Short mmCIF file of C-alpha atoms in Angstrom, two decimals:
data_model
loop_
_atom_site.label_atom_id
_atom_site.label_comp_id
_atom_site.label_asym_id
_atom_site.label_seq_id
_atom_site.Cartn_x
_atom_site.Cartn_y
_atom_site.Cartn_z
CA MET K 1 14.20 8.94 -15.36
CA ILE K 2 10.55 9.79 -15.23
CA ASP K 3 8.36 9.94 -12.12
CA VAL K 4 4.88 8.76 -12.56
CA GLN K 5 2.40 9.99 -9.86
CA GLY K 6 2.05 13.87 -10.22
CA THR K 7 4.38 13.87 -13.33
CA LEU K 8 2.78 11.46 -15.62
CA ILE K 9 -0.69 10.91 -13.82
CA ASP K 10 -2.47 13.35 -11.63
CA ASP K 11 -2.71 12.68 -7.89
CA LYS K 12 -6.62 13.18 -7.83
CA GLN K 13 -8.14 10.90 -10.57
CA LYS K 14 -4.89 8.81 -11.45
CA LEU K 15 -5.56 9.97 -15.08
CA PRO K 16 -2.90 11.26 -17.65
CA ILE K 17 -1.88 14.66 -17.28
CA PRO K 18 -2.48 16.61 -20.52
CA GLY K 19 0.40 15.92 -22.85
CA ALA K 20 2.17 13.28 -20.91
CA VAL K 21 1.19 10.28 -23.20
CA ASP K 22 2.54 12.35 -26.21
CA VAL K 23 5.97 13.03 -24.15
CA LEU K 24 6.64 9.47 -23.96
CA LYS K 25 5.87 8.76 -27.47
CA LYS K 26 8.24 11.57 -28.32
CA ILE K 27 10.86 10.19 -26.12
CA GLN K 28 10.41 6.82 -27.87
CA HIS K 29 10.24 8.24 -31.36
CA ALA K 30 13.79 9.91 -30.50
CA SER K 31 15.19 6.54 -29.34
CA THR K 32 16.23 8.24 -26.04
CA PRO K 33 16.92 5.83 -23.26
CA TYR K 34 14.19 5.93 -20.50
CA VAL K 35 13.00 4.43 -17.26
CA LEU K 36 9.74 5.12 -15.25
CA VAL K 37 10.77 5.25 -11.79
CA THR K 38 7.38 5.07 -9.47
CA ASN K 39 6.65 4.86 -5.67
CA ASN K 40 3.78 2.44 -6.42
CA THR K 41 3.30 0.22 -3.56
CA LYS K 42 -0.66 -0.33 -3.76
CA GLN K 43 -0.55 -2.76 -6.45
CA GLU K 44 1.70 -5.54 -7.73
CA SER K 45 4.09 -4.01 -10.36
CA GLU K 46 2.49 -6.21 -12.99
CA ALA K 47 -0.98 -4.80 -12.25
CA PHE K 48 0.33 -1.19 -12.16
CA LYS K 49 2.16 -1.53 -15.34
CA SER K 50 -0.96 -2.68 -16.95
CA TYR K 51 -2.96 0.05 -15.53
CA LEU K 52 -0.57 2.62 -16.98
CA ARG K 53 -0.57 1.00 -20.40
CA ASP K 54 -4.26 1.03 -20.31
CA LEU K 55 -3.97 4.90 -19.88
CA GLY K 56 -1.94 5.06 -23.00
CA PHE K 57 1.31 4.81 -22.00
CA LEU K 58 2.93 2.09 -23.77
CA PHE K 59 6.36 0.88 -22.63
CA GLY K 60 8.16 -2.28 -22.24
CA ASP K 61 9.09 -3.93 -18.82
CA GLU K 62 12.57 -2.85 -19.09
CA ASN K 63 11.44 0.79 -18.98
CA TYR K 64 9.74 0.40 -15.47
CA LEU K 65 11.09 0.11 -12.04
CA ASP K 66 9.25 0.41 -8.53
CA PRO K 67 10.17 -0.27 -4.84
CA LEU K 68 8.14 -3.60 -4.90
CA MET K 69 10.60 -5.13 -7.50
CA VAL K 70 13.70 -4.42 -5.32
CA LEU K 71 12.03 -4.86 -1.66
CA ASP K 72 13.57 -8.36 -1.38
CA ASP K 73 17.21 -7.14 -1.97
CA LEU K 74 16.96 -4.77 0.98
CA LEU K 75 14.47 -6.76 3.30
CA PRO K 76 13.71 -10.14 2.19
CA ALA K 77 10.62 -11.88 3.64
CA THR K 78 10.44 -11.86 7.40
CA THR K 79 8.58 -10.82 10.33
CA ILE K 80 7.48 -7.09 9.77
CA ALA K 81 5.52 -4.52 11.54
CA ALA K 82 4.07 -2.93 8.46
CA TYR K 83 2.22 0.35 8.00
CA GLY K 84 0.41 1.44 4.91
CA SER K 85 -2.81 0.82 3.04
CA LYS K 86 -4.95 -2.40 3.13
CA PRO K 87 -3.73 -3.51 -0.41
CA PHE K 88 0.05 -2.83 0.61
CA LEU K 89 -0.41 -5.06 3.78
CA GLU K 90 -2.13 -7.76 1.73
CA LEU K 91 0.42 -7.69 -1.16
CA LEU K 92 3.08 -8.07 1.67
CA GLN K 93 1.40 -11.24 3.12
CA LYS K 94 1.25 -12.87 -0.40
CA ARG K 95 5.07 -12.40 -0.75
CA GLY K 96 5.53 -14.28 2.41
CA TYR K 97 5.99 -11.51 5.07
CA GLN K 98 4.59 -12.24 8.39
CA LEU K 99 2.76 -9.23 10.29
CA ASN K 100 4.10 -9.17 13.73
CA PHE K 101 3.49 -5.91 15.97
CA GLU K 102 5.20 -7.37 19.02
CA ASN K 103 8.76 -8.36 18.04
CA PRO K 104 9.37 -7.83 14.33
CA GLU K 105 12.75 -7.74 12.52
CA ALA K 106 11.77 -4.40 10.85
CA VAL K 107 9.20 -1.70 10.83
CA LEU K 108 8.12 -1.05 7.13
CA ILE K 109 6.32 2.19 6.43
CA ALA K 110 4.44 2.83 3.10
CA ILE K 111 1.75 5.47 2.71
CA LYS K 112 -1.90 5.80 3.80
CA GLU K 113 -4.62 8.52 4.44
CA ASP K 114 -5.15 8.02 8.13
CA PHE K 115 -2.00 7.37 10.26
CA THR K 116 -2.72 7.85 13.88
CA ASN K 117 -0.52 9.20 16.98
CA ASP K 118 -0.98 5.60 18.43
CA GLU K 119 0.62 3.98 15.21
CA TYR K 120 3.50 6.40 15.56
CA ALA K 121 4.02 5.43 19.15
CA GLN K 122 3.88 1.94 18.43
CA MET K 123 6.47 2.41 15.61
CA ILE K 124 8.72 4.17 18.21
CA GLU K 125 8.46 1.44 20.65
CA LEU K 126 9.52 -1.23 18.26
CA VAL K 127 12.31 0.67 16.84
CA LEU K 128 13.72 1.03 20.41
CA LYS K 129 13.27 -2.46 20.92
CA GLY K 130 15.72 -3.18 17.92
CA ALA K 131 13.60 -3.52 14.92
CA ARG K 132 14.94 -1.95 11.57
CA LEU K 133 13.43 1.26 10.43
CA VAL K 134 12.52 1.08 6.62
CA GLY K 135 10.39 3.01 4.37
CA MET K 136 9.24 1.88 0.99
CA HIS K 137 10.28 5.20 -0.42
CA GLU K 138 11.20 8.64 0.96
CA THR K 139 8.36 10.87 -0.54
CA SER K 140 8.24 14.21 1.10
CA ILE K 141 4.53 14.93 0.78
CA TYR K 142 1.38 12.66 0.11
CA ALA K 143 -1.28 14.50 -2.02
CA LYS K 144 -4.79 13.54 -1.63
CA LYS K 145 -8.19 15.05 -2.34
CA GLY K 146 -6.78 18.56 -2.74
CA ARG K 147 -4.88 18.34 0.58
CA ARG K 148 -1.10 17.68 1.32
CA TYR K 149 -0.03 15.29 4.11
CA PRO K 150 3.23 14.13 5.45
CA GLY K 151 4.87 11.61 3.13
CA VAL K 152 6.86 8.22 4.12
CA GLY K 153 10.12 10.39 4.17
CA ALA K 154 8.62 12.79 6.61
CA ILE K 155 7.33 9.90 8.83
CA LEU K 156 10.58 8.19 8.62
CA LYS K 157 12.73 11.48 9.76
CA MET K 158 10.06 11.80 12.59
CA ILE K 159 10.53 8.17 14.12
CA SER K 160 14.26 8.48 13.47
CA PHE K 161 14.68 11.71 15.27
CA ALA K 162 12.48 10.32 18.13
CA THR K 163 14.53 7.15 18.40
CA GLY K 164 17.96 8.30 17.36
CA VAL K 165 17.94 5.39 14.83
CA ASP K 166 18.82 5.62 11.16
CA TYR K 167 16.30 4.44 8.56
CA GLU K 168 16.87 2.74 5.18
CA VAL K 169 14.81 3.33 2.08
CA VAL K 170 13.80 0.67 -0.64
CA GLY K 171 12.85 3.09 -3.53
CA LYS K 172 13.53 6.66 -4.58
CA PRO K 173 15.72 8.45 -3.59
CA SER K 174 17.95 5.83 -2.22
CA GLU K 175 21.27 5.42 -4.09
CA ALA K 176 20.54 1.74 -4.57
CA PHE K 177 17.25 2.09 -6.39
CA PHE K 178 18.70 4.90 -8.50
CA ARG K 179 21.70 2.56 -9.57
CA LYS K 180 19.18 -0.07 -10.36
CA ALA K 181 17.39 2.31 -12.77
CA LEU K 182 20.76 3.60 -14.28
CA LYS K 183 21.35 -0.04 -15.02
CA GLN K 184 18.12 -0.45 -16.98
CA LEU K 185 19.21 2.81 -18.87
CA GLN K 186 22.58 1.07 -19.52
CA ASN K 187 20.84 -1.72 -21.04
CA GLN K 188 19.61 0.91 -23.62
CA ASP K 189 22.77 2.64 -23.80
CA GLU K 190 25.74 1.19 -22.14
CA GLN K 191 27.80 4.39 -21.90
CA LEU K 192 25.35 6.28 -19.85
CA THR K 193 26.31 7.60 -16.37
CA PHE K 194 24.50 9.56 -13.66
CA SER K 195 25.89 12.85 -15.17
CA ASP K 196 24.05 11.91 -18.54
CA VAL K 197 20.61 11.27 -16.99
CA GLU K 198 17.73 13.70 -16.38
CA MET K 199 15.47 13.05 -13.38
CA ILE K 200 11.88 14.54 -14.06
CA SER K 201 9.67 14.55 -11.02
CA ASP K 202 7.01 16.67 -8.93
CA ASP K 203 8.85 15.67 -5.54
CA LEU K 204 11.71 18.25 -4.92
CA ILE K 205 12.66 16.74 -1.65
CA GLY K 206 11.81 13.25 -2.07
CA ASP K 207 13.35 12.56 -5.41
CA LEU K 208 15.28 15.40 -7.06
CA ILE K 209 17.49 16.54 -4.45
CA GLY K 210 18.57 12.78 -4.12
CA ALA K 211 19.14 12.63 -7.83
CA LYS K 212 21.27 15.81 -7.94
CA ARG K 213 23.46 14.24 -5.24
CA LEU K 214 24.32 11.61 -7.67
CA GLY K 215 25.03 14.01 -10.23
CA MET K 216 21.91 13.98 -12.30
CA LYS K 217 20.15 16.83 -14.10
CA THR K 218 16.77 17.69 -12.34
CA SER K 219 13.65 19.06 -13.58
CA LEU K 220 10.71 19.93 -11.37
CA VAL K 221 7.07 19.87 -12.62
CA LEU K 222 4.54 21.81 -10.74
CA SER K 223 1.62 19.36 -11.49
CA GLY K 224 1.61 17.58 -8.35
CA LYS K 225 2.91 17.94 -4.76
CA ILE K 226 3.98 21.53 -5.48
CA SER K 227 2.00 24.20 -7.11
CA SER K 228 4.36 27.17 -7.06
CA VAL K 229 7.93 27.84 -7.39
CA ASP K 230 7.26 30.13 -4.24
CA GLU K 231 6.63 27.19 -2.14
CA VAL K 232 10.13 25.63 -2.53
CA LYS K 233 12.16 28.78 -3.72
CA PRO K 234 14.77 28.34 -1.01
CA LEU K 235 15.59 24.80 -2.20
CA LEU K 236 15.96 25.58 -6.03
CA ALA K 237 19.39 26.94 -5.94
CA GLY K 238 21.96 24.08 -6.68
CA ASN K 239 19.12 21.23 -6.58
CA ILE K 240 17.05 22.07 -9.60
CA ASP K 241 18.26 22.76 -13.19
CA ARG K 242 14.79 23.31 -14.66
CA VAL K 243 11.08 24.02 -13.66
CA ALA K 244 8.01 23.66 -15.89
CA SER K 245 4.22 23.89 -15.27
CA ASP K 246 4.07 20.17 -16.28
CA ILE K 247 6.07 17.30 -18.28
CA ALA K 248 4.59 18.69 -21.72
CA ALA K 249 6.11 21.96 -21.19
CA LEU K 250 9.50 20.49 -20.64
CA PHE K 251 9.26 18.77 -24.00
CA ASN K 252 7.37 21.68 -25.84
CA ILE K 253 4.18 19.74 -26.27
CA GLY K 254 0.94 22.10 -26.06
CA ARG K 255 0.84 24.81 -23.59
CA GLY K 256 2.95 25.15 -20.59
CA ARG K 257 5.43 27.19 -19.05
CA THR K 258 9.13 26.78 -18.03
CA ALA K 259 11.58 28.64 -15.93
#
């Protein structure tokens, strides 16, 4: 299982990280089962797949999974108070979700750059009135323009702490999402179990700890949210099997360092 943002493409320009395209080719040449697991919520799945392919990542539909592909399983079209980028809100409305900030069935959170305290207060009030608290994913950090902001996971935990209400997660690292990804791997090799799978990501808290909990091997790349092992050293033991500067280093392509 391979993360996309911060692992295959950089967080700034959304372009391939050096060596990443060659890594995917190497995996394919070795006939190794794989699936790209991304937290994309700003574009329809087909559009984002096309974008990645235009960058040189050539893969089949069976090798890709994002939260939008499984959203209906957890939260079928209903009234929602949705928070995220404008493209995300427009995408939801096209899918039949009705924006309602008075008495929604659920508060649905994705990422955007400019969350406000007023929005957090509104989320709290709606959840206290009985709305479900749902995150499109549980990303720990949102990296943008050289700065790091609280990710969806951090916001979910804040609202949950404030209200005493548990939250649900559509994408990574929810068990349901990972099991869907495992099923796609099993379509390539039916014998596979979580213990056979390696999860590669730049998000230790939002991806890899959840993967390790399910028995997967975990590899952290320092090409995205985390720039130094020192930033997360207390969390490495028991959670991370390998650390590398980038995904190319994990696969011995070009320069890079592993630890």
